């Protein structure tokens, strides 16, 4: 493929095949990375990472590219299957499990934000509980505020 940087030699075959197919699909659109970013919800730099196999693309990015390239439903579904196989085989950074095992919350949050293949409902339970606790606290404070305003209004009315 002309114009593309060489993919790493140690890529699993599923990932290599998927990225090569993704590159062909992008080339088929005739769009630059900037134009592709403008037509999708993903930036030029995100597309650069996806098309050079440094980061797996989210399923929605692949679906958007399929739509822009004019793939029919059957071909788009086949691309979705290729995506699933590639994401399962995608190499994970070696330091990632060590950080998660150490329980460094800041590092874990950063890892989650940088992995677009993890849906929000797969957020680590510890962080989910923490977020829910903050949400419940905010709701309770809002309820107290509304009750106080109601009481102040009743007192002011007489």
mmCIF file of N, CA and C in Angstrom, residues 18-124:
data_model
loop_
_atom_site.group_PDB
_atom_site.id
_atom_site.type_symbol
_atom_site.label_atom_id
_atom_site.label_comp_id
_atom_site.label_asym_id
_atom_site.label_seq_id
_atom_site.Cartn_x
_atom_site.Cartn_y
_atom_site.Cartn_z
ATOM 1 N N UNK A 18 -7.042 -6.766 9.447
ATOM 2 C CA UNK A 18 -8.065 -5.757 9.687
ATOM 3 C C UNK A 18 -7.563 -4.361 9.323
ATOM 4 N N UNK A 19 -6.363 -4.004 9.793
ATOM 5 C CA UNK A 19 -5.828 -2.662 9.526
ATOM 6 C C UNK A 19 -5.599 -2.468 8.028
ATOM 7 N N UNK A 20 -5.115 -3.502 7.338
ATOM 8 C CA UNK A 20 -4.933 -3.392 5.888
ATOM 9 C C UNK A 20 -6.273 -3.155 5.195
ATOM 10 N N UNK A 21 -7.308 -3.873 5.629
ATOM 11 C CA UNK A 21 -8.645 -3.681 5.066
ATOM 12 C C UNK A 21 -9.181 -2.288 5.397
ATOM 13 N N UNK A 22 -8.927 -1.824 6.606
ATOM 14 C CA UNK A 22 -9.359 -0.493 7.025
ATOM 15 C C UNK A 22 -8.681 0.578 6.168
ATOM 16 N N UNK A 23 -7.387 0.389 5.898
ATOM 17 C CA UNK A 23 -6.650 1.331 5.051
ATOM 18 C C UNK A 23 -7.226 1.347 3.637
ATOM 19 N N UNK A 24 -7.529 0.170 3.104
ATOM 20 C CA UNK A 24 -8.109 0.115 1.755
ATOM 21 C C UNK A 24 -9.459 0.827 1.720
ATOM 22 N N UNK A 25 -10.248 0.623 2.758
ATOM 23 C CA UNK A 25 -11.556 1.272 2.823
ATOM 24 C C UNK A 25 -11.402 2.788 2.902
ATOM 25 N N UNK A 26 -10.453 3.257 3.698
ATOM 26 C CA UNK A 26 -10.196 4.696 3.803
ATOM 27 C C UNK A 26 -9.734 5.241 2.455
ATOM 28 N N UNK A 27 -8.817 4.516 1.778
ATOM 29 C CA UNK A 27 -8.341 4.950 0.462
ATOM 30 C C UNK A 27 -9.485 5.012 -0.544
ATOM 31 N N UNK A 28 -10.419 4.079 -0.412
ATOM 32 C CA UNK A 28 -11.578 4.021 -1.317
ATOM 33 C C UNK A 28 -12.432 5.283 -1.226
ATOM 34 N N UNK A 29 -12.449 5.906 -0.039
ATOM 35 C CA UNK A 29 -13.254 7.122 0.126
ATOM 36 C C UNK A 29 -12.615 8.315 -0.575
ATOM 37 N N UNK A 30 -11.287 8.262 -0.752
ATOM 38 C CA UNK A 30 -10.581 9.384 -1.356
ATOM 39 C C UNK A 30 -10.396 10.562 -0.409
ATOM 40 N N UNK A 31 -10.734 10.374 0.845
ATOM 41 C CA UNK A 31 -10.646 11.466 1.823
ATOM 42 C C UNK A 31 -9.284 11.472 2.513
ATOM 43 N N UNK A 32 -8.817 12.645 2.864
ATOM 44 C CA UNK A 32 -7.627 12.764 3.707
ATOM 45 C C UNK A 32 -8.045 12.446 5.140
ATOM 46 N N UNK A 33 -7.067 12.313 6.021
ATOM 47 C CA UNK A 33 -7.388 12.073 7.427
ATOM 48 C C UNK A 33 -8.144 13.254 8.031
ATOM 49 N N UNK A 34 -7.785 14.454 7.607
ATOM 50 C CA UNK A 34 -8.481 15.650 8.093
ATOM 51 C C UNK A 34 -9.950 15.614 7.657
ATOM 52 N N UNK A 35 -10.181 15.305 6.380
ATOM 53 C CA UNK A 35 -11.555 15.247 5.861
ATOM 54 C C UNK A 35 -12.334 14.106 6.516
ATOM 55 N N UNK A 36 -11.657 12.972 6.722
ATOM 56 C CA UNK A 36 -12.316 11.843 7.382
ATOM 57 C C UNK A 36 -12.695 12.224 8.808
ATOM 58 N N UNK A 37 -11.798 12.920 9.495
ATOM 59 C CA UNK A 37 -12.103 13.385 10.839
ATOM 60 C C UNK A 37 -13.282 14.346 10.864
ATOM 61 N N UNK A 38 -13.371 15.196 9.843
ATOM 62 C CA UNK A 38 -14.475 16.157 9.770
ATOM 63 C C UNK A 38 -15.815 15.465 9.504
ATOM 64 N N UNK A 39 -15.788 14.322 8.832
ATOM 65 C CA UNK A 39 -17.031 13.619 8.482
ATOM 66 C C UNK A 39 -17.433 12.576 9.512
ATOM 67 N N UNK A 40 -16.574 12.357 10.509
ATOM 68 C CA UNK A 40 -16.881 11.397 11.572
ATOM 69 C C UNK A 40 -16.690 12.088 12.918
ATOM 70 N N UNK A 41 -16.963 11.365 13.973
ATOM 71 C CA UNK A 41 -16.795 11.912 15.320
ATOM 72 C C UNK A 41 -15.389 11.672 15.857
ATOM 73 N N UNK A 42 -14.452 11.328 14.970
ATOM 74 C CA UNK A 42 -13.102 10.962 15.390
ATOM 75 C C UNK A 42 -12.095 11.875 14.714
ATOM 76 N N UNK A 43 -11.111 12.337 15.478
ATOM 77 C CA UNK A 43 -10.145 13.313 14.993
ATOM 78 C C UNK A 43 -9.160 12.706 14.001
ATOM 79 N N UNK A 44 -8.435 13.604 13.326
ATOM 80 C CA UNK A 44 -7.381 13.191 12.403
ATOM 81 C C UNK A 44 -6.358 12.327 13.133
ATOM 82 N N UNK A 45 -5.954 12.741 14.338
ATOM 83 C CA UNK A 45 -4.944 11.981 15.080
ATOM 84 C C UNK A 45 -5.478 10.615 15.517
ATOM 85 N N UNK A 46 -6.769 10.532 15.827
ATOM 86 C CA UNK A 46 -7.359 9.231 16.163
ATOM 87 C C UNK A 46 -7.302 8.302 14.958
ATOM 88 N N UNK A 47 -7.705 8.818 13.791
ATOM 89 C CA UNK A 47 -7.657 8.000 12.580
ATOM 90 C C UNK A 47 -6.223 7.580 12.269
ATOM 91 N N UNK A 48 -5.281 8.456 12.532
ATOM 92 C CA UNK A 48 -3.873 8.115 12.310
ATOM 93 C C UNK A 48 -3.479 6.922 13.180
ATOM 94 N N UNK A 49 -3.886 6.943 14.455
ATOM 95 C CA UNK A 49 -3.574 5.830 15.363
ATOM 96 C C UNK A 49 -4.264 4.546 14.920
ATOM 97 N N UNK A 50 -5.519 4.636 14.489
ATOM 98 C CA UNK A 50 -6.257 3.442 14.065
ATOM 99 C C UNK A 50 -5.632 2.829 12.809
ATOM 100 N N UNK A 51 -5.285 3.684 11.854
ATOM 101 C CA UNK A 51 -4.795 3.205 10.555
ATOM 102 C C UNK A 51 -3.323 2.797 10.580
ATOM 103 N N UNK A 52 -2.630 3.085 11.681
ATOM 104 C CA UNK A 52 -1.246 2.647 11.830
ATOM 105 C C UNK A 52 -1.100 1.600 12.923
ATOM 106 N N UNK A 53 -2.230 1.071 13.375
ATOM 107 C CA UNK A 53 -2.287 -0.048 14.321
ATOM 108 C C UNK A 53 -1.664 0.267 15.677
ATOM 109 N N UNK A 54 -1.642 1.534 16.075
ATOM 110 C CA UNK A 54 -1.137 1.853 17.405
ATOM 111 C C UNK A 54 -2.256 1.827 18.443
ATOM 112 N N UNK A 55 -3.498 1.844 17.975
ATOM 113 C CA UNK A 55 -4.646 1.798 18.877
ATOM 114 C C UNK A 55 -5.827 1.198 18.112
ATOM 115 N N UNK A 56 -6.588 0.308 18.748
ATOM 116 C CA UNK A 56 -7.757 -0.232 18.055
ATOM 117 C C UNK A 56 -8.854 0.827 17.941
ATOM 118 N N UNK A 57 -9.524 0.882 16.807
ATOM 119 C CA UNK A 57 -10.601 1.858 16.673
ATOM 120 C C UNK A 57 -11.852 1.380 17.398
ATOM 121 N N UNK A 58 -12.676 2.295 17.857
ATOM 122 C CA UNK A 58 -13.971 1.880 18.402
ATOM 123 C C UNK A 58 -14.851 1.363 17.263
ATOM 124 N N UNK A 59 -15.776 0.512 17.596
ATOM 125 C CA UNK A 59 -16.684 -0.057 16.588
ATOM 126 C C UNK A 59 -17.413 1.055 15.826
ATOM 127 N N UNK A 60 -17.791 2.122 16.530
ATOM 128 C CA UNK A 60 -18.531 3.206 15.893
ATOM 129 C C UNK A 60 -17.692 3.894 14.823
ATOM 130 N N UNK A 61 -16.383 3.987 15.026
ATOM 131 C CA UNK A 61 -15.507 4.597 14.019
ATOM 132 C C UNK A 61 -15.487 3.741 12.757
ATOM 133 N N UNK A 62 -15.416 2.429 12.949
ATOM 134 C CA UNK A 62 -15.418 1.509 11.810
ATOM 135 C C UNK A 62 -16.753 1.600 11.075
ATOM 136 N N UNK A 63 -17.840 1.657 11.822
ATOM 137 C CA UNK A 63 -19.164 1.777 11.205
ATOM 138 C C UNK A 63 -19.281 3.077 10.418
ATOM 139 N N UNK A 64 -18.735 4.161 10.960
ATOM 140 C CA UNK A 64 -18.780 5.449 10.257
ATOM 141 C C UNK A 64 -17.987 5.386 8.958
ATOM 142 N N UNK A 65 -16.819 4.763 8.987
ATOM 143 C CA UNK A 65 -16.013 4.638 7.771
ATOM 144 C C UNK A 65 -16.729 3.769 6.743
ATOM 145 N N UNK A 66 -17.342 2.693 7.182
ATOM 146 C CA UNK A 66 -18.105 1.831 6.265
ATOM 147 C C UNK A 66 -19.232 2.623 5.599
ATOM 148 N N UNK A 67 -19.913 3.446 6.382
ATOM 149 C CA UNK A 67 -21.017 4.254 5.843
ATOM 150 C C UNK A 67 -20.497 5.260 4.818
ATOM 151 N N UNK A 68 -19.403 5.944 5.142
ATOM 152 C CA UNK A 68 -18.829 6.944 4.236
ATOM 153 C C UNK A 68 -18.330 6.293 2.952
ATOM 154 N N UNK A 69 -17.776 5.063 3.078
ATOM 155 C CA UNK A 69 -17.262 4.351 1.907
ATOM 156 C C UNK A 69 -18.378 3.741 1.068
ATOM 157 N N UNK A 70 -19.592 3.796 1.579
ATOM 158 C CA UNK A 70 -20.734 3.296 0.812
ATOM 159 C C UNK A 70 -20.894 1.780 0.824
ATOM 160 N N UNK A 71 -20.399 1.114 1.873
ATOM 161 C CA UNK A 71 -20.561 -0.339 1.952
ATOM 162 C C UNK A 71 -22.024 -0.685 2.202
ATOM 163 N N UNK A 72 -22.466 -1.778 1.592
ATOM 164 C CA UNK A 72 -23.829 -2.228 1.872
ATOM 165 C C UNK A 72 -23.845 -2.913 3.239
ATOM 166 N N UNK A 73 -25.017 -3.254 3.719
ATOM 167 C CA UNK A 73 -25.183 -3.799 5.064
ATOM 168 C C UNK A 73 -24.377 -5.073 5.270
ATOM 169 N N UNK A 74 -24.394 -5.965 4.303
ATOM 170 C CA UNK A 74 -23.676 -7.228 4.433
ATOM 171 C C UNK A 74 -22.179 -7.011 4.566
ATOM 172 N N UNK A 75 -21.613 -6.169 3.708
ATOM 173 C CA UNK A 75 -20.177 -5.896 3.781
ATOM 174 C C UNK A 75 -19.812 -5.171 5.072
ATOM 175 N N UNK A 76 -20.679 -4.272 5.520
ATOM 176 C CA UNK A 76 -20.423 -3.562 6.780
ATOM 177 C C UNK A 76 -20.447 -4.545 7.956
ATOM 178 N N UNK A 77 -21.354 -5.516 7.924
ATOM 179 C CA UNK A 77 -21.401 -6.528 8.982
ATOM 180 C C UNK A 77 -20.138 -7.388 8.965
ATOM 181 N N UNK A 78 -19.650 -7.725 7.764
ATOM 182 C CA UNK A 78 -18.399 -8.484 7.660
ATOM 183 C C UNK A 78 -17.242 -7.695 8.255
ATOM 184 N N UNK A 79 -17.256 -6.397 8.012
ATOM 185 C CA UNK A 79 -16.216 -5.541 8.584
ATOM 186 C C UNK A 79 -16.323 -5.539 10.106
ATOM 187 N N UNK A 80 -17.537 -5.565 10.619
ATOM 188 C CA UNK A 80 -17.736 -5.633 12.066
ATOM 189 C C UNK A 80 -17.165 -6.911 12.665
ATOM 190 N N UNK A 81 -17.302 -8.018 11.948
ATOM 191 C CA UNK A 81 -16.736 -9.291 12.413
ATOM 192 C C UNK A 81 -15.213 -9.212 12.397
ATOM 193 N N UNK A 82 -14.641 -8.634 11.339
ATOM 194 C CA UNK A 82 -13.180 -8.462 11.282
ATOM 195 C C UNK A 82 -12.703 -7.601 12.456
ATOM 196 N N UNK A 83 -13.487 -6.567 12.766
ATOM 197 C CA UNK A 83 -13.144 -5.692 13.894
ATOM 198 C C UNK A 83 -13.115 -6.497 15.195
ATOM 199 N N UNK A 84 -14.150 -7.318 15.439
ATOM 200 C CA UNK A 84 -14.210 -8.116 16.665
ATOM 201 C C UNK A 84 -12.999 -9.033 16.791
ATOM 202 N N UNK A 85 -12.641 -9.711 15.697
ATOM 203 C CA UNK A 85 -11.476 -10.604 15.720
ATOM 204 C C UNK A 85 -10.191 -9.828 15.993
ATOM 205 N N UNK A 86 -10.064 -8.664 15.375
ATOM 206 C CA UNK A 86 -8.857 -7.852 15.552
ATOM 207 C C UNK A 86 -8.749 -7.327 16.975
ATOM 208 N N UNK A 87 -9.840 -6.837 17.535
ATOM 209 C CA UNK A 87 -9.801 -6.264 18.881
ATOM 210 C C UNK A 87 -9.437 -7.332 19.906
ATOM 211 N N UNK A 88 -9.954 -8.551 19.719
ATOM 212 C CA UNK A 88 -9.601 -9.630 20.641
ATOM 213 C C UNK A 88 -8.113 -9.956 20.576
ATOM 214 N N UNK A 89 -7.531 -9.867 19.380
ATOM 215 C CA UNK A 89 -6.120 -10.225 19.200
ATOM 216 C C UNK A 89 -5.179 -9.043 19.386
ATOM 217 N N UNK A 90 -5.732 -7.831 19.515
ATOM 218 C CA UNK A 90 -4.892 -6.627 19.564
ATOM 219 C C UNK A 90 -3.930 -6.700 20.733
ATOM 220 N N UNK A 91 -2.651 -6.432 20.488
ATOM 221 C CA UNK A 91 -1.669 -6.492 21.579
ATOM 222 C C UNK A 91 -1.957 -5.426 22.639
ATOM 223 N N UNK A 92 -1.874 -5.835 23.884
ATOM 224 C CA UNK A 92 -2.062 -4.912 25.005
ATOM 225 C C UNK A 92 -0.691 -4.505 25.530
ATOM 226 N N UNK A 93 -0.554 -3.274 25.985
ATOM 227 C CA UNK A 93 0.730 -2.860 26.568
ATOM 228 C C UNK A 93 1.087 -3.756 27.759
ATOM 229 N N UNK A 94 2.350 -4.126 27.874
ATOM 230 C CA UNK A 94 2.804 -5.032 28.936
ATOM 231 C C UNK A 94 2.634 -4.424 30.318
ATOM 232 N N UNK A 95 2.765 -3.109 30.456
ATOM 233 C CA UNK A 95 2.683 -2.459 31.770
ATOM 234 C C UNK A 95 1.258 -2.350 32.276
ATOM 235 N N UNK A 96 0.273 -2.501 31.417
ATOM 236 C CA UNK A 96 -1.117 -2.295 31.801
ATOM 237 C C UNK A 96 -1.582 -3.203 32.940
ATOM 238 N N UNK A 97 -1.392 -4.534 32.888
ATOM 239 C CA UNK A 97 -1.862 -5.369 33.999
ATOM 240 C C UNK A 97 -1.148 -5.061 35.305
ATOM 241 N N UNK A 98 0.124 -4.688 35.255
ATOM 242 C CA UNK A 98 0.863 -4.375 36.476
ATOM 243 C C UNK A 98 0.258 -3.162 37.162
ATOM 244 N N UNK A 99 -0.085 -2.137 36.395
ATOM 245 C CA UNK A 99 -0.682 -0.937 36.982
ATOM 246 C C UNK A 99 -2.030 -1.253 37.593
ATOM 247 N N UNK A 100 -2.836 -2.045 36.896
ATOM 248 C CA UNK A 100 -4.165 -2.381 37.409
ATOM 249 C C UNK A 100 -4.035 -3.201 38.689
ATOM 250 N N UNK A 101 -3.040 -4.101 38.750
ATOM 251 C CA UNK A 101 -2.850 -4.922 39.932
ATOM 252 C C UNK A 101 -2.411 -4.079 41.123
ATOM 253 N N UNK A 102 -1.642 -3.030 40.860
ATOM 254 C CA UNK A 102 -1.184 -2.164 41.939
ATOM 255 C C UNK A 102 -2.317 -1.302 42.479
ATOM 256 N N UNK A 103 -3.399 -1.178 41.724
ATOM 257 C CA UNK A 103 -4.548 -0.419 42.182
ATOM 258 C C UNK A 103 -4.346 1.072 42.134
ATOM 259 N N UNK A 104 -3.505 1.549 41.251
ATOM 260 C CA UNK A 104 -3.289 2.989 41.130
ATOM 261 C C UNK A 104 -4.484 3.594 40.396
ATOM 262 N N UNK A 105 -5.355 4.223 41.153
ATOM 263 C CA UNK A 105 -6.592 4.719 40.580
ATOM 264 C C UNK A 105 -6.368 5.682 39.429
ATOM 265 N N UNK A 106 -5.438 6.607 39.560
ATOM 266 C CA UNK A 106 -5.186 7.562 38.492
ATOM 267 C C UNK A 106 -4.752 6.866 37.222
ATOM 268 N N UNK A 107 -3.880 5.898 37.346
ATOM 269 C CA UNK A 107 -3.409 5.158 36.182
ATOM 270 C C UNK A 107 -4.547 4.359 35.563
ATOM 271 N N UNK A 108 -5.374 3.733 36.386
ATOM 272 C CA UNK A 108 -6.471 2.923 35.871
ATOM 273 C C UNK A 108 -7.473 3.788 35.123
ATOM 274 N N UNK A 109 -7.789 4.958 35.661
ATOM 275 C CA UNK A 109 -8.712 5.862 34.988
ATOM 276 C C UNK A 109 -8.153 6.295 33.655
ATOM 277 N N UNK A 110 -6.858 6.590 33.629
ATOM 278 C CA UNK A 110 -6.224 7.007 32.390
ATOM 279 C C UNK A 110 -6.265 5.876 31.362
ATOM 280 N N UNK A 111 -6.009 4.637 31.796
ATOM 281 C CA UNK A 111 -6.035 3.496 30.902
ATOM 282 C C UNK A 111 -7.435 3.340 30.309
ATOM 283 N N UNK A 112 -8.444 3.476 31.139
ATOM 284 C CA UNK A 112 -9.811 3.291 30.658
ATOM 285 C C UNK A 112 -10.167 4.347 29.620
ATOM 286 N N UNK A 113 -9.810 5.596 29.892
ATOM 287 C CA UNK A 113 -10.135 6.670 28.965
ATOM 288 C C UNK A 113 -9.436 6.496 27.623
ATOM 289 N N UNK A 114 -8.238 5.906 27.633
ATOM 290 C CA UNK A 114 -7.490 5.746 26.397
ATOM 291 C C UNK A 114 -7.870 4.501 25.618
ATOM 292 N N UNK A 115 -8.762 3.670 26.130
ATOM 293 C CA UNK A 115 -9.131 2.436 25.449
ATOM 294 C C UNK A 115 -10.560 2.569 24.924
ATOM 295 N N UNK A 116 -10.726 3.000 23.665
ATOM 296 C CA UNK A 116 -12.066 3.240 23.145
ATOM 297 C C UNK A 116 -12.850 1.967 22.896
ATOM 298 N N UNK A 117 -12.205 0.809 23.034
ATOM 299 C CA UNK A 117 -12.922 -0.431 22.792
ATOM 300 C C UNK A 117 -13.677 -0.904 24.021
ATOM 301 N N UNK A 118 -13.435 -0.273 25.171
ATOM 302 C CA UNK A 118 -14.158 -0.641 26.379
ATOM 303 C C UNK A 118 -15.417 0.211 26.498
ATOM 304 N N UNK A 119 -16.581 -0.410 26.485
ATOM 305 C CA UNK A 119 -17.809 0.380 26.643
ATOM 306 C C UNK A 119 -17.922 0.915 28.066
ATOM 307 N N UNK A 120 -18.697 1.957 28.254
ATOM 308 C CA UNK A 120 -18.798 2.595 29.556
ATOM 309 C C UNK A 120 -19.302 1.644 30.623
ATOM 310 N N UNK A 121 -20.093 0.622 30.255
ATOM 311 C CA UNK A 121 -20.628 -0.287 31.259
ATOM 312 C C UNK A 121 -19.588 -1.303 31.727
ATOM 313 N N UNK A 122 -18.414 -1.350 31.081
ATOM 314 C CA UNK A 122 -17.335 -2.212 31.533
ATOM 315 C C UNK A 122 -16.344 -1.471 32.414
ATOM 316 N N UNK A 123 -16.731 -0.292 32.856
ATOM 317 C CA UNK A 123 -15.865 0.491 33.743
ATOM 318 C C UNK A 123 -15.580 -0.339 34.986
ATOM 319 N N UNK A 124 -14.367 -0.274 35.510
ATOM 320 C CA UNK A 124 -14.041 -1.058 36.712
ATOM 321 C C UNK A 124 -15.035 -0.773 37.835
#
